[in-house]
Amino acid sequence: MNIDSAQQLDPDLFTRPEQTTYFDCAQCALPLRSVESELRGAVHHWYRPSGESSEEVRSLFGTLIGASADDIALTPSTTRGIATISQLTRLAPGQRVVMMANEHPSQVLGWLELCRACGAEPIFVRKPLNGDWTSALVAALSQETAVVCFAPCHWCDGTFVNSAAVAAQARKVGAQVVIDGTQAIGALPFDVAEIAPDFVVASGYKWLLGPAGLGYLYVHPRHQSARPAENGWNNRIPADDTSLWHDGRLIYPEGYARGARRFDAAGVAKSLLPRLAIAGLRQLLLWTPSRIHEHLQRWNSALAASLPPQWICTPDPRHGHTHILGIDLGANAPAIAAQLGTRGIEVSIRGPTLRLSPHFWNTEADLTLLRESLDTALRQLNRTSY
Ligand SMILES: Cc1ncc(COP(=O)(O)O)c(C=O)c1O
């Protein structure tokens, strides 16, 4: 693959399923062809695990979010990332953990457990009617807030949250900032230098175009000397960084691996997954998140403009119209999705919301098919308001 062709928005860079028009990157990305060929070659590395791929993947993900490789731990999932963070977090009775309403269970459940164990209070901030979730989150932070955990883009309807604004207010009240970037990083610009979060988690199989089973945990340097819950031969290092054996005796090392590596979930760094994630991250850096976002936002805005505004979950383009478009169809959502399915169009349903999340595997013809099929399906349901 030469650089010029890699920068093109060429749907053939992906392997697309036959007779399916796929609008569900928020569920799982389609594989890049470059990832597929890496997958075929991966067997040659089966019995020779190398640390090189995990270092490269840390560095590429770090570049994507403006961090260094030293700040990135490897995890299998957001669930594990949140578990690691909550294990490092102390809550006093009566303190609060502020979250967005209806956020993903993998992001929320770990905090609910911690709150239960510590007598702290989980607070869920609902999306206001005007769609300005940023202001609602900022207003919910107080001296009692110990943690705010949120997403830059809501997983169900794509509502945008200004991470820097929420983080700035959190700092004023002394709260820790935890961001779930699973539905954002790779699809919009995200810079830890600007936002200054304490922790960022992201699962890798959606907008990061990588395999399921590999995720990332950014740890701000101020937390990198905390003691991790896991201790094994990959995150503990001998004092001289060379051997576990001295004079024929096994040494159990006292020291930890550098930076955020001490928080790696055991087994991930030496698996084949980092090798598979590299091609996706390299491709994103060639395209650049701002270009990806501009493009996907344009598609979703055009689609939103073809529908009655009252059906768009977040109609104000200042707060919605991201790379994810949510259409509120109430109880009709499953029927409409099923109708689209008869024409080979794959989307997700999240409660009353039909969720559309295209990516560069989609063509203009896909968008036309979606628009026409949606129109037909809605008319068949006799929505007179349409
Ligand atoms: C916001 C968000 N966080 C996390 C996840 C996935 O979490 P995990 O990697 O623990 O399966 C998803 C999946 O849809 C998601 O939308």
mmCIF file of C-alpha atoms and ligand atoms in Angstrom:
data_model
loop_
_atom_site.group_PDB
_atom_site.id
_atom_site.type_symbol
_atom_site.label_atom_id
_atom_site.label_comp_id
_atom_site.label_asym_id
_atom_site.label_seq_id
_atom_site.Cartn_x
_atom_site.Cartn_y
_atom_site.Cartn_z
ATOM 1 C CA MET A 1 0.000 0.000 0.000
ATOM 2 C CA ASN A 2 1.625 3.281 -0.962
ATOM 3 C CA ILE A 3 0.947 6.444 1.012
ATOM 4 C CA ASP A 4 -1.017 8.157 -1.741
ATOM 5 C CA SER A 5 -3.518 5.348 -2.149
ATOM 6 C CA ALA A 6 -3.745 4.951 1.643
ATOM 7 C CA GLN A 7 -4.787 8.599 2.011
ATOM 8 C CA GLN A 8 -7.575 8.194 -0.529
ATOM 9 C CA LEU A 9 -11.063 7.652 0.775
ATOM 10 C CA ASP A 10 -11.194 4.359 -1.053
ATOM 11 C CA PRO A 11 -13.900 1.914 0.139
ATOM 12 C CA ASP A 12 -11.819 -0.901 -1.350
ATOM 13 C CA LEU A 13 -9.271 -0.448 1.418
ATOM 14 C CA PHE A 14 -11.821 -2.443 3.443
ATOM 15 C CA THR A 15 -13.246 -5.923 2.997
ATOM 16 C CA ARG A 16 -16.967 -5.364 2.752
ATOM 17 C CA PRO A 17 -19.538 -8.110 3.327
ATOM 18 C CA GLU A 18 -21.389 -9.264 0.214
ATOM 19 C CA GLN A 19 -24.918 -7.971 -0.264
ATOM 20 C CA THR A 20 -24.766 -5.939 2.909
ATOM 21 C CA THR A 21 -24.578 -2.199 3.198
ATOM 22 C CA TYR A 22 -22.993 -1.672 6.562
ATOM 23 C CA PHE A 23 -23.701 1.426 8.668
ATOM 24 C CA ASP A 24 -22.591 0.130 12.040
ATOM 25 C CA CYS A 25 -19.048 1.203 12.881
ATOM 26 C CA ALA A 26 -20.275 2.080 16.388
ATOM 27 C CA GLN A 27 -20.938 -1.663 16.800
ATOM 28 C CA CYS A 28 -17.767 -2.953 15.127
ATOM 29 C CA ALA A 29 -15.627 -1.681 12.251
ATOM 30 C CA LEU A 30 -15.193 -3.662 9.050
ATOM 31 C CA PRO A 31 -11.648 -4.967 8.590
ATOM 32 C CA LEU A 32 -9.120 -3.059 6.527
ATOM 33 C CA ARG A 33 -7.490 -5.233 3.868
ATOM 34 C CA SER A 34 -4.140 -4.352 5.404
ATOM 35 C CA VAL A 35 -5.361 -5.831 8.727
ATOM 36 C CA GLU A 36 -6.554 -8.938 6.928
ATOM 37 C CA SER A 37 -3.196 -9.607 5.356
ATOM 38 C CA GLU A 38 -1.552 -9.070 8.731
ATOM 39 C CA LEU A 39 -3.999 -11.595 10.193
ATOM 40 C CA ARG A 40 -2.963 -14.192 7.594
ATOM 41 C CA GLY A 41 0.705 -13.594 8.392
ATOM 42 C CA ALA A 42 0.182 -13.553 12.159
ATOM 43 C CA VAL A 43 0.548 -17.320 12.467
ATOM 44 C CA HIS A 44 4.271 -16.938 11.747
ATOM 45 C CA HIS A 45 4.592 -15.034 15.013
ATOM 46 C CA TRP A 46 2.567 -17.545 17.057
ATOM 47 C CA TYR A 47 5.414 -18.965 19.111
ATOM 48 C CA ARG A 48 7.661 -15.919 19.000
ATOM 49 C CA PRO A 49 5.838 -13.248 20.923
ATOM 50 C CA SER A 50 7.637 -9.949 20.580
ATOM 51 C CA GLY A 51 7.357 -6.750 22.536
ATOM 52 C CA GLU A 52 7.912 -4.682 19.395
ATOM 53 C CA SER A 53 4.296 -4.668 18.206
ATOM 54 C CA SER A 54 2.975 -3.701 21.625
ATOM 55 C CA GLU A 55 5.452 -0.826 21.781
ATOM 56 C CA GLU A 56 4.459 0.320 18.297
ATOM 57 C CA VAL A 57 0.774 0.129 19.102
ATOM 58 C CA ARG A 58 1.292 2.173 22.295
ATOM 59 C CA SER A 59 3.174 4.747 20.308
ATOM 60 C CA LEU A 60 0.561 4.940 17.493
ATOM 61 C CA PHE A 61 -2.371 5.239 19.891
ATOM 62 C CA GLY A 62 -0.373 7.798 21.885
ATOM 63 C CA THR A 63 0.209 9.839 18.721
ATOM 64 C CA LEU A 64 -3.516 9.741 17.965
ATOM 65 C CA ILE A 65 -4.348 11.336 21.337
ATOM 66 C CA GLY A 66 -1.260 13.519 21.778
ATOM 67 C CA ALA A 67 0.367 11.313 24.438
ATOM 68 C CA SER A 68 3.617 9.389 24.628
ATOM 69 C CA ALA A 69 3.905 5.599 24.421
ATOM 70 C CA ASP A 70 4.908 5.644 28.091
ATOM 71 C CA ASP A 71 1.421 6.901 29.042
ATOM 72 C CA ILE A 72 -0.441 3.996 27.428
ATOM 73 C CA ALA A 73 -1.372 0.685 29.067
ATOM 74 C CA LEU A 74 -2.887 -2.142 27.022
ATOM 75 C CA THR A 75 -6.196 -3.648 28.133
ATOM 76 C CA PRO A 76 -8.602 -6.133 26.577
ATOM 77 C CA SER A 77 -11.611 -3.832 26.988
ATOM 78 C CA THR A 78 -13.176 -0.702 28.396
ATOM 79 C CA THR A 79 -14.549 -2.864 31.211
ATOM 80 C CA ARG A 80 -11.037 -3.767 32.305
ATOM 81 C CA GLY A 81 -9.810 -0.194 31.859
ATOM 82 C CA ILE A 82 -12.539 1.119 34.182
ATOM 83 C CA ALA A 83 -11.801 -1.695 36.664
ATOM 84 C CA THR A 84 -8.137 -0.661 36.738
ATOM 85 C CA ILE A 85 -9.024 3.016 37.235
ATOM 86 C CA SER A 86 -11.586 2.348 39.955
ATOM 87 C CA GLN A 87 -9.049 0.189 41.783
ATOM 88 C CA LEU A 88 -6.780 3.274 41.885
ATOM 89 C CA THR A 89 -9.566 5.602 43.050
ATOM 90 C CA ARG A 90 -10.474 6.327 46.670
ATOM 91 C CA LEU A 91 -14.019 7.540 47.375
ATOM 92 C CA ALA A 92 -15.252 8.814 50.722
ATOM 93 C CA PRO A 93 -18.862 8.279 51.864
ATOM 94 C CA GLY A 94 -21.080 11.009 50.429
ATOM 95 C CA GLN A 95 -18.748 11.847 47.561
ATOM 96 C CA ARG A 96 -20.181 11.707 44.064
ATOM 97 C CA VAL A 97 -19.337 10.060 40.766
ATOM 98 C CA VAL A 98 -20.958 12.036 37.934
ATOM 99 C CA MET A 99 -21.839 10.202 34.696
ATOM 100 C CA MET A 100 -24.040 10.668 31.624
ATOM 101 C CA ALA A 101 -27.474 9.026 31.636
ATOM 102 C CA ASN A 102 -27.736 5.850 29.583
ATOM 103 C CA GLU A 103 -24.014 5.572 29.025
ATOM 104 C CA HIS A 104 -22.549 2.188 28.164
ATOM 105 C CA PRO A 105 -22.679 -0.478 30.912
ATOM 106 C CA SER A 106 -18.957 -1.224 30.508
ATOM 107 C CA GLN A 107 -18.243 2.417 31.371
ATOM 108 C CA VAL A 108 -20.760 2.707 34.218
ATOM 109 C CA LEU A 109 -21.013 -0.565 36.140
ATOM 110 C CA GLY A 110 -17.503 -0.449 37.634
ATOM 111 C CA TRP A 111 -18.296 2.961 39.144
ATOM 112 C CA LEU A 112 -21.611 1.736 40.547
ATOM 113 C CA GLU A 113 -19.758 -1.090 42.291
ATOM 114 C CA LEU A 114 -17.164 1.304 43.719
ATOM 115 C CA CYS A 115 -19.879 3.709 44.907
ATOM 116 C CA ARG A 116 -21.709 0.833 46.603
ATOM 117 C CA ALA A 117 -18.529 -0.339 48.328
ATOM 118 C CA CYS A 118 -17.575 3.177 49.557
ATOM 119 C CA GLY A 119 -20.971 4.705 50.334
ATOM 120 C CA ALA A 120 -20.496 7.225 47.514
ATOM 121 C CA GLU A 121 -23.308 8.497 45.306
ATOM 122 C CA PRO A 122 -23.593 7.925 41.559
ATOM 123 C CA ILE A 123 -25.186 10.892 39.756
ATOM 124 C CA PHE A 124 -26.560 10.478 36.225
ATOM 125 C CA VAL A 125 -26.855 13.657 34.167
ATOM 126 C CA ARG A 126 -29.659 13.539 31.607
ATOM 127 C CA LYS A 127 -29.361 15.082 28.180
ATOM 128 C CA PRO A 128 -31.166 18.445 28.260
ATOM 129 C CA LEU A 129 -33.873 19.107 25.690
ATOM 130 C CA ASN A 130 -31.609 21.487 23.766
ATOM 131 C CA GLY A 131 -28.976 18.733 23.433
ATOM 132 C CA ASP A 132 -26.283 20.687 25.309
ATOM 133 C CA TRP A 133 -24.941 17.849 27.444
ATOM 134 C CA THR A 134 -21.652 19.706 27.964
ATOM 135 C CA SER A 135 -23.316 22.510 29.955
ATOM 136 C CA ALA A 136 -25.435 20.004 31.887
ATOM 137 C CA LEU A 137 -22.336 18.046 32.927
ATOM 138 C CA VAL A 138 -20.445 21.207 33.868
ATOM 139 C CA ALA A 139 -23.407 22.348 35.990
ATOM 140 C CA ALA A 140 -23.563 18.963 37.762
ATOM 141 C CA LEU A 141 -20.001 19.189 39.102
ATOM 142 C CA SER A 142 -19.590 20.385 42.682
ATOM 143 C CA GLN A 143 -17.200 20.173 45.618
ATOM 144 C CA GLU A 144 -18.746 16.759 46.391
ATOM 145 C CA THR A 145 -17.736 15.371 42.983
ATOM 146 C CA ALA A 146 -14.819 12.964 43.277
ATOM 147 C CA VAL A 147 -14.957 11.674 39.681
ATOM 148 C CA VAL A 148 -16.616 12.668 36.434
ATOM 149 C CA CYS A 149 -16.689 9.853 33.893
ATOM 150 C CA PHE A 150 -18.125 10.677 30.480
ATOM 151 C CA ALA A 151 -17.847 10.141 26.728
ATOM 152 C CA PRO A 152 -17.079 12.790 24.078
ATOM 153 C CA CYS A 153 -19.854 11.303 21.958
ATOM 154 C CA HIS A 154 -22.844 9.370 23.321
ATOM 155 C CA TRP A 155 -22.842 5.762 22.111
ATOM 156 C CA CYS A 156 -26.592 5.667 21.339
ATOM 157 C CA ASP A 157 -27.280 8.912 19.489
ATOM 158 C CA GLY A 158 -23.924 10.609 18.851
ATOM 159 C CA THR A 159 -24.546 13.665 21.053
ATOM 160 C CA PHE A 160 -21.268 15.575 21.351
ATOM 161 C CA VAL A 161 -19.687 16.554 24.671
ATOM 162 C CA ASN A 162 -16.899 19.118 24.830
ATOM 163 C CA SER A 163 -14.323 17.160 26.836
ATOM 164 C CA ALA A 164 -12.037 20.144 27.473
ATOM 165 C CA ALA A 165 -14.890 22.209 28.966
ATOM 166 C CA VAL A 166 -16.011 19.414 31.313
ATOM 167 C CA ALA A 167 -12.421 18.641 32.332
ATOM 168 C CA ALA A 168 -11.699 22.321 33.051
ATOM 169 C CA GLN A 169 -14.678 22.537 35.422
ATOM 170 C CA ALA A 170 -13.727 19.213 37.034
ATOM 171 C CA ARG A 171 -10.287 20.618 37.830
ATOM 172 C CA LYS A 172 -11.907 23.668 39.464
ATOM 173 C CA VAL A 173 -13.863 21.443 41.874
ATOM 174 C CA GLY A 174 -10.977 18.994 42.356
ATOM 175 C CA ALA A 175 -12.642 16.021 40.618
ATOM 176 C CA GLN A 176 -10.822 13.292 38.731
ATOM 177 C CA VAL A 177 -11.559 13.189 34.966
ATOM 178 C CA VAL A 178 -12.140 9.816 33.310
ATOM 179 C CA ILE A 179 -13.100 9.681 29.631
ATOM 180 C CA ASP A 180 -14.449 6.712 27.688
ATOM 181 C CA GLY A 181 -13.189 7.463 24.184
ATOM 182 C CA THR A 182 -14.481 4.222 22.638
ATOM 183 C CA GLN A 183 -17.052 5.992 20.464
ATOM 184 C CA ALA A 184 -14.883 9.021 19.728
ATOM 185 C CA ILE A 185 -11.147 8.448 19.424
ATOM 186 C CA GLY A 186 -10.236 7.808 15.810
ATOM 187 C CA ALA A 187 -13.388 9.546 14.598
ATOM 188 C CA LEU A 188 -12.780 13.022 15.968
ATOM 189 C CA PRO A 189 -9.748 15.013 17.125
ATOM 190 C CA PHE A 190 -8.862 14.222 20.740
ATOM 191 C CA ASP A 191 -5.862 15.742 22.477
ATOM 192 C CA VAL A 192 -4.883 14.914 26.047
ATOM 193 C CA ALA A 193 -2.628 17.980 26.167
ATOM 194 C CA GLU A 194 -5.698 20.183 25.644
ATOM 195 C CA ILE A 195 -8.147 18.166 27.786
ATOM 196 C CA ALA A 196 -5.762 17.081 30.583
ATOM 197 C CA PRO A 197 -7.770 14.046 31.738
ATOM 198 C CA ASP A 198 -6.603 11.718 34.499
ATOM 199 C CA PHE A 199 -7.493 8.595 32.548
ATOM 200 C CA VAL A 200 -8.856 7.710 29.111
ATOM 201 C CA VAL A 201 -10.155 4.284 28.096
ATOM 202 C CA ALA A 202 -10.971 3.100 24.584
ATOM 203 C CA SER A 203 -11.930 -0.260 23.107
ATOM 204 C CA GLY A 204 -10.111 -0.819 19.834
ATOM 205 C CA TYR A 205 -12.602 -2.573 17.556
ATOM 206 C CA LYS A 206 -14.777 0.350 16.521
ATOM 207 C CA TRP A 207 -13.408 3.719 15.363
ATOM 208 C CA LEU A 208 -9.836 2.521 15.958
ATOM 209 C CA LEU A 209 -10.273 -0.139 13.236
ATOM 210 C CA GLY A 210 -8.580 -2.841 15.297
ATOM 211 C CA PRO A 211 -9.407 -6.307 16.622
ATOM 212 C CA ALA A 212 -11.806 -7.026 19.482
ATOM 213 C CA GLY A 213 -9.870 -7.919 22.623
ATOM 214 C CA LEU A 214 -7.466 -4.987 22.516
ATOM 215 C CA GLY A 215 -8.158 -1.662 24.168
ATOM 216 C CA TYR A 216 -6.144 1.240 25.534
ATOM 217 C CA LEU A 217 -5.802 2.990 28.852
ATOM 218 C CA TYR A 218 -4.157 6.428 28.982
ATOM 219 C CA VAL A 219 -2.790 7.150 32.450
ATOM 220 C CA HIS A 220 -1.696 10.682 33.299
ATOM 221 C CA PRO A 221 1.920 10.677 34.542
ATOM 222 C CA ARG A 222 0.746 11.793 38.022
ATOM 223 C CA HIS A 223 -0.920 8.362 38.470
ATOM 224 C CA GLN A 224 1.877 6.277 37.027
ATOM 225 C CA SER A 225 3.545 5.504 40.326
ATOM 226 C CA ALA A 226 0.406 3.893 41.847
ATOM 227 C CA ARG A 227 0.544 0.178 42.596
ATOM 228 C CA PRO A 228 -1.337 -1.923 40.040
ATOM 229 C CA ALA A 229 -3.728 -4.733 41.018
ATOM 230 C CA GLU A 230 -2.004 -7.212 38.713
ATOM 231 C CA ASN A 231 1.521 -8.398 39.308
ATOM 232 C CA GLY A 232 3.266 -10.715 36.897
ATOM 233 C CA TRP A 233 6.451 -11.193 34.958
ATOM 234 C CA ASN A 234 5.436 -8.678 32.304
ATOM 235 C CA ASN A 235 4.728 -5.648 34.471
ATOM 236 C CA ARG A 236 7.391 -6.252 37.137
ATOM 237 C CA ILE A 237 11.036 -5.886 36.177
ATOM 238 C CA PRO A 238 14.288 -6.982 37.738
ATOM 239 C CA ALA A 239 16.477 -4.174 39.082
ATOM 240 C CA ASP A 240 19.067 -4.542 36.321
ATOM 241 C CA ASP A 241 16.318 -4.994 33.705
ATOM 242 C CA THR A 242 17.994 -8.131 32.354
ATOM 243 C CA SER A 243 17.298 -11.435 34.023
ATOM 244 C CA LEU A 244 15.018 -12.994 36.621
ATOM 245 C CA TRP A 245 17.818 -15.392 37.513
ATOM 246 C CA HIS A 246 20.844 -14.506 39.604
ATOM 247 C CA ASP A 247 23.447 -17.115 40.497
ATOM 248 C CA GLY A 248 20.940 -19.835 39.678
ATOM 249 C CA ARG A 249 18.234 -18.333 41.924
ATOM 250 C CA LEU A 250 14.912 -16.936 40.742
ATOM 251 C CA ILE A 251 14.403 -13.315 41.770
ATOM 252 C CA TYR A 252 10.895 -11.906 42.267
ATOM 253 C CA PRO A 253 11.376 -8.353 41.077
ATOM 254 C CA GLU A 254 10.423 -5.337 43.151
ATOM 255 C CA GLY A 255 10.350 -2.808 40.323
ATOM 256 C CA TYR A 256 7.626 -2.053 37.818
ATOM 257 C CA ALA A 257 7.720 -1.623 34.059
ATOM 258 C CA ARG A 258 8.123 1.968 32.869
ATOM 259 C CA GLY A 259 5.266 4.489 32.852
ATOM 260 C CA ALA A 260 1.739 3.207 32.317
ATOM 261 C CA ARG A 261 3.011 -0.248 31.256
ATOM 262 C CA ARG A 262 2.684 -1.347 34.879
ATOM 263 C CA PHE A 263 -1.110 -1.215 34.344
ATOM 264 C CA ASP A 264 -1.109 -3.520 31.297
ATOM 265 C CA ALA A 265 -3.644 -6.341 31.615
ATOM 266 C CA ALA A 266 -1.495 -9.457 31.661
ATOM 267 C CA GLY A 267 -1.452 -11.369 28.410
ATOM 268 C CA VAL A 268 -2.473 -8.596 26.027
ATOM 269 C CA ALA A 269 0.903 -7.068 25.155
ATOM 270 C CA LYS A 270 2.375 -10.421 24.127
ATOM 271 C CA SER A 271 -0.674 -11.584 22.201
ATOM 272 C CA LEU A 272 -1.065 -11.253 18.433
ATOM 273 C CA LEU A 273 -3.596 -8.448 18.885
ATOM 274 C CA PRO A 274 -1.188 -5.475 18.915
ATOM 275 C CA ARG A 275 0.196 -6.725 15.586
ATOM 276 C CA LEU A 276 -3.338 -6.615 14.136
ATOM 277 C CA ALA A 277 -4.123 -3.191 15.581
ATOM 278 C CA ILE A 278 -1.128 -1.447 14.019
ATOM 279 C CA ALA A 279 -2.444 -1.290 10.451
ATOM 280 C CA GLY A 280 -5.713 0.348 11.583
ATOM 281 C CA LEU A 281 -3.972 2.973 13.696
ATOM 282 C CA ARG A 282 -1.503 3.781 10.921
ATOM 283 C CA GLN A 283 -4.378 4.215 8.489
ATOM 284 C CA LEU A 284 -6.216 6.569 10.876
ATOM 285 C CA LEU A 285 -3.110 8.699 11.280
ATOM 286 C CA LEU A 286 -2.792 8.948 7.484
ATOM 287 C CA TRP A 287 -6.408 9.983 7.082
ATOM 288 C CA THR A 288 -6.299 12.085 10.296
ATOM 289 C CA PRO A 289 -9.211 12.155 12.775
ATOM 290 C CA SER A 290 -10.205 15.708 11.760
ATOM 291 C CA ARG A 291 -10.567 14.696 8.104
ATOM 292 C CA ILE A 292 -12.481 11.550 9.083
ATOM 293 C CA HIS A 293 -14.796 13.573 11.274
ATOM 294 C CA GLU A 294 -15.386 16.268 8.683
ATOM 295 C CA HIS A 295 -16.372 13.659 6.140
ATOM 296 C CA LEU A 296 -18.613 11.510 8.340
ATOM 297 C CA GLN A 297 -20.252 14.577 9.842
ATOM 298 C CA ARG A 298 -21.064 15.855 6.339
ATOM 299 C CA TRP A 299 -22.730 12.541 5.441
ATOM 300 C CA ASN A 300 -24.730 12.416 8.662
ATOM 301 C CA SER A 301 -25.780 16.060 8.436
ATOM 302 C CA ALA A 302 -27.069 15.527 4.894
ATOM 303 C CA LEU A 303 -29.048 12.520 6.056
ATOM 304 C CA ALA A 304 -30.403 14.431 9.062
ATOM 305 C CA ALA A 305 -31.480 17.260 6.760
ATOM 306 C CA SER A 306 -33.606 14.809 4.743
ATOM 307 C CA LEU A 307 -35.631 13.803 7.824
ATOM 308 C CA PRO A 308 -38.101 15.746 9.987
ATOM 309 C CA PRO A 309 -35.998 17.528 12.666
ATOM 310 C CA GLN A 310 -38.207 16.197 15.482
ATOM 311 C CA TRP A 311 -36.960 12.694 14.690
ATOM 312 C CA ILE A 312 -33.284 13.576 14.987
ATOM 313 C CA CYS A 313 -32.164 12.773 18.544
ATOM 314 C CA THR A 314 -29.920 15.840 18.741
ATOM 315 C CA PRO A 315 -31.024 18.189 15.960
ATOM 316 C CA ASP A 316 -28.848 21.172 16.905
ATOM 317 C CA PRO A 317 -25.648 20.733 14.853
ATOM 318 C CA ARG A 318 -23.616 22.324 17.683
ATOM 319 C CA HIS A 319 -24.403 19.300 19.870
ATOM 320 C CA GLY A 320 -25.251 16.534 17.396
ATOM 321 C CA HIS A 321 -24.425 15.604 13.803
ATOM 322 C CA THR A 322 -21.220 13.823 14.741
ATOM 323 C CA HIS A 323 -19.956 10.601 13.150
ATOM 324 C CA ILE A 324 -22.941 8.860 14.830
ATOM 325 C CA LEU A 325 -26.490 9.878 13.916
ATOM 326 C CA GLY A 326 -29.393 8.856 16.166
ATOM 327 C CA ILE A 327 -32.948 8.866 14.817
ATOM 328 C CA ASP A 328 -35.677 8.613 17.451
ATOM 329 C CA LEU A 329 -38.328 6.257 16.105
ATOM 330 C CA GLY A 330 -39.870 5.250 19.424
ATOM 331 C CA ALA A 331 -41.538 1.851 19.384
ATOM 332 C CA ASN A 332 -41.157 1.705 15.577
ATOM 333 C CA ALA A 333 -37.360 1.509 15.678
ATOM 334 C CA PRO A 334 -37.075 -2.320 15.486
ATOM 335 C CA ALA A 335 -39.631 -2.520 12.643
ATOM 336 C CA ILE A 336 -37.789 0.133 10.628
ATOM 337 C CA ALA A 337 -34.453 -1.602 11.209
ATOM 338 C CA ALA A 338 -36.011 -4.887 10.076
ATOM 339 C CA GLN A 339 -37.311 -3.166 6.913
ATOM 340 C CA LEU A 340 -33.852 -1.810 6.186
ATOM 341 C CA GLY A 341 -32.516 -5.313 6.773
ATOM 342 C CA THR A 342 -34.663 -6.671 3.939
ATOM 343 C CA ARG A 343 -32.626 -4.422 1.628
ATOM 344 C CA GLY A 344 -29.344 -5.594 3.136
ATOM 345 C CA ILE A 345 -28.806 -2.450 5.222
ATOM 346 C CA GLU A 346 -27.264 -3.080 8.627
ATOM 347 C CA VAL A 347 -27.757 -0.558 11.433
ATOM 348 C CA SER A 348 -28.149 -0.770 15.225
ATOM 349 C CA ILE A 349 -31.097 -0.154 17.499
ATOM 350 C CA ARG A 350 -30.439 1.332 20.925
ATOM 351 C CA GLY A 351 -33.775 1.571 22.771
ATOM 352 C CA PRO A 352 -35.991 3.891 20.717
ATOM 353 C CA THR A 353 -33.046 5.049 18.625
ATOM 354 C CA LEU A 354 -32.008 3.890 15.185
ATOM 355 C CA ARG A 355 -28.255 4.422 15.207
ATOM 356 C CA LEU A 356 -26.346 5.072 11.991
ATOM 357 C CA SER A 357 -22.576 5.049 11.982
ATOM 358 C CA PRO A 358 -20.942 5.035 8.541
ATOM 359 C CA HIS A 359 -17.242 4.922 7.762
ATOM 360 C CA PHE A 360 -15.014 5.140 4.741
ATOM 361 C CA TRP A 361 -16.114 1.731 3.464
ATOM 362 C CA ASN A 362 -19.418 3.395 2.569
ATOM 363 C CA THR A 363 -19.929 4.914 -0.872
ATOM 364 C CA GLU A 364 -22.245 7.666 -2.121
ATOM 365 C CA ALA A 365 -24.371 4.842 -3.560
ATOM 366 C CA ASP A 366 -24.676 3.339 -0.048
ATOM 367 C CA LEU A 367 -25.902 6.676 1.267
ATOM 368 C CA THR A 368 -28.461 7.020 -1.499
ATOM 369 C CA LEU A 369 -29.699 3.473 -0.850
ATOM 370 C CA LEU A 370 -30.004 4.240 2.868
ATOM 371 C CA ARG A 371 -31.880 7.495 2.280
ATOM 372 C CA GLU A 372 -34.324 5.904 -0.155
ATOM 373 C CA SER A 373 -34.845 2.791 1.976
ATOM 374 C CA LEU A 374 -35.424 4.832 5.103
ATOM 375 C CA ASP A 375 -37.927 6.952 3.242
ATOM 376 C CA THR A 376 -39.804 3.876 1.985
ATOM 377 C CA ALA A 377 -39.758 2.151 5.385
ATOM 378 C CA LEU A 378 -41.071 5.244 7.141
ATOM 379 C CA ARG A 379 -43.854 5.733 4.611
ATOM 380 C CA GLN A 380 -44.871 2.084 4.959
ATOM 381 C CA LEU A 381 -45.327 2.633 8.644
ATOM 382 C CA ASN A 382 -47.829 5.328 7.752
ATOM 383 C CA ARG A 383 -46.066 8.072 9.619
ATOM 384 C CA THR A 384 -48.291 10.881 8.445
ATOM 385 C CA SER A 385 -46.046 13.473 9.992
ATOM 386 C CA TYR A 386 -43.351 12.445 7.532
HETATM 387 C C1 LIG B 1 -19.126 3.885 24.971
HETATM 388 C C2 LIG B 1 -18.705 2.439 24.937
HETATM 389 N N1 LIG B 1 -17.806 2.021 25.819
HETATM 390 C C3 LIG B 1 -17.378 0.754 25.836
HETATM 391 C C4 LIG B 1 -17.881 -0.182 24.945
HETATM 392 C C5 LIG B 1 -17.395 -1.596 24.955
HETATM 393 O O1 LIG B 1 -16.851 -1.980 26.188
HETATM 394 P P1 LIG B 1 -16.008 -3.310 26.331
HETATM 395 O O2 LIG B 1 -14.725 -3.100 25.585
HETATM 396 O O3 LIG B 1 -15.807 -3.476 27.782
HETATM 397 O O4 LIG B 1 -16.810 -4.419 25.729
HETATM 398 C C6 LIG B 1 -18.834 0.220 24.004
HETATM 399 C C7 LIG B 1 -19.422 -0.751 23.057
HETATM 400 O O5 LIG B 1 -20.379 -0.494 22.377
HETATM 401 C C8 LIG B 1 -19.253 1.564 24.012
HETATM 402 O O6 LIG B 1 -20.140 2.014 23.126
#
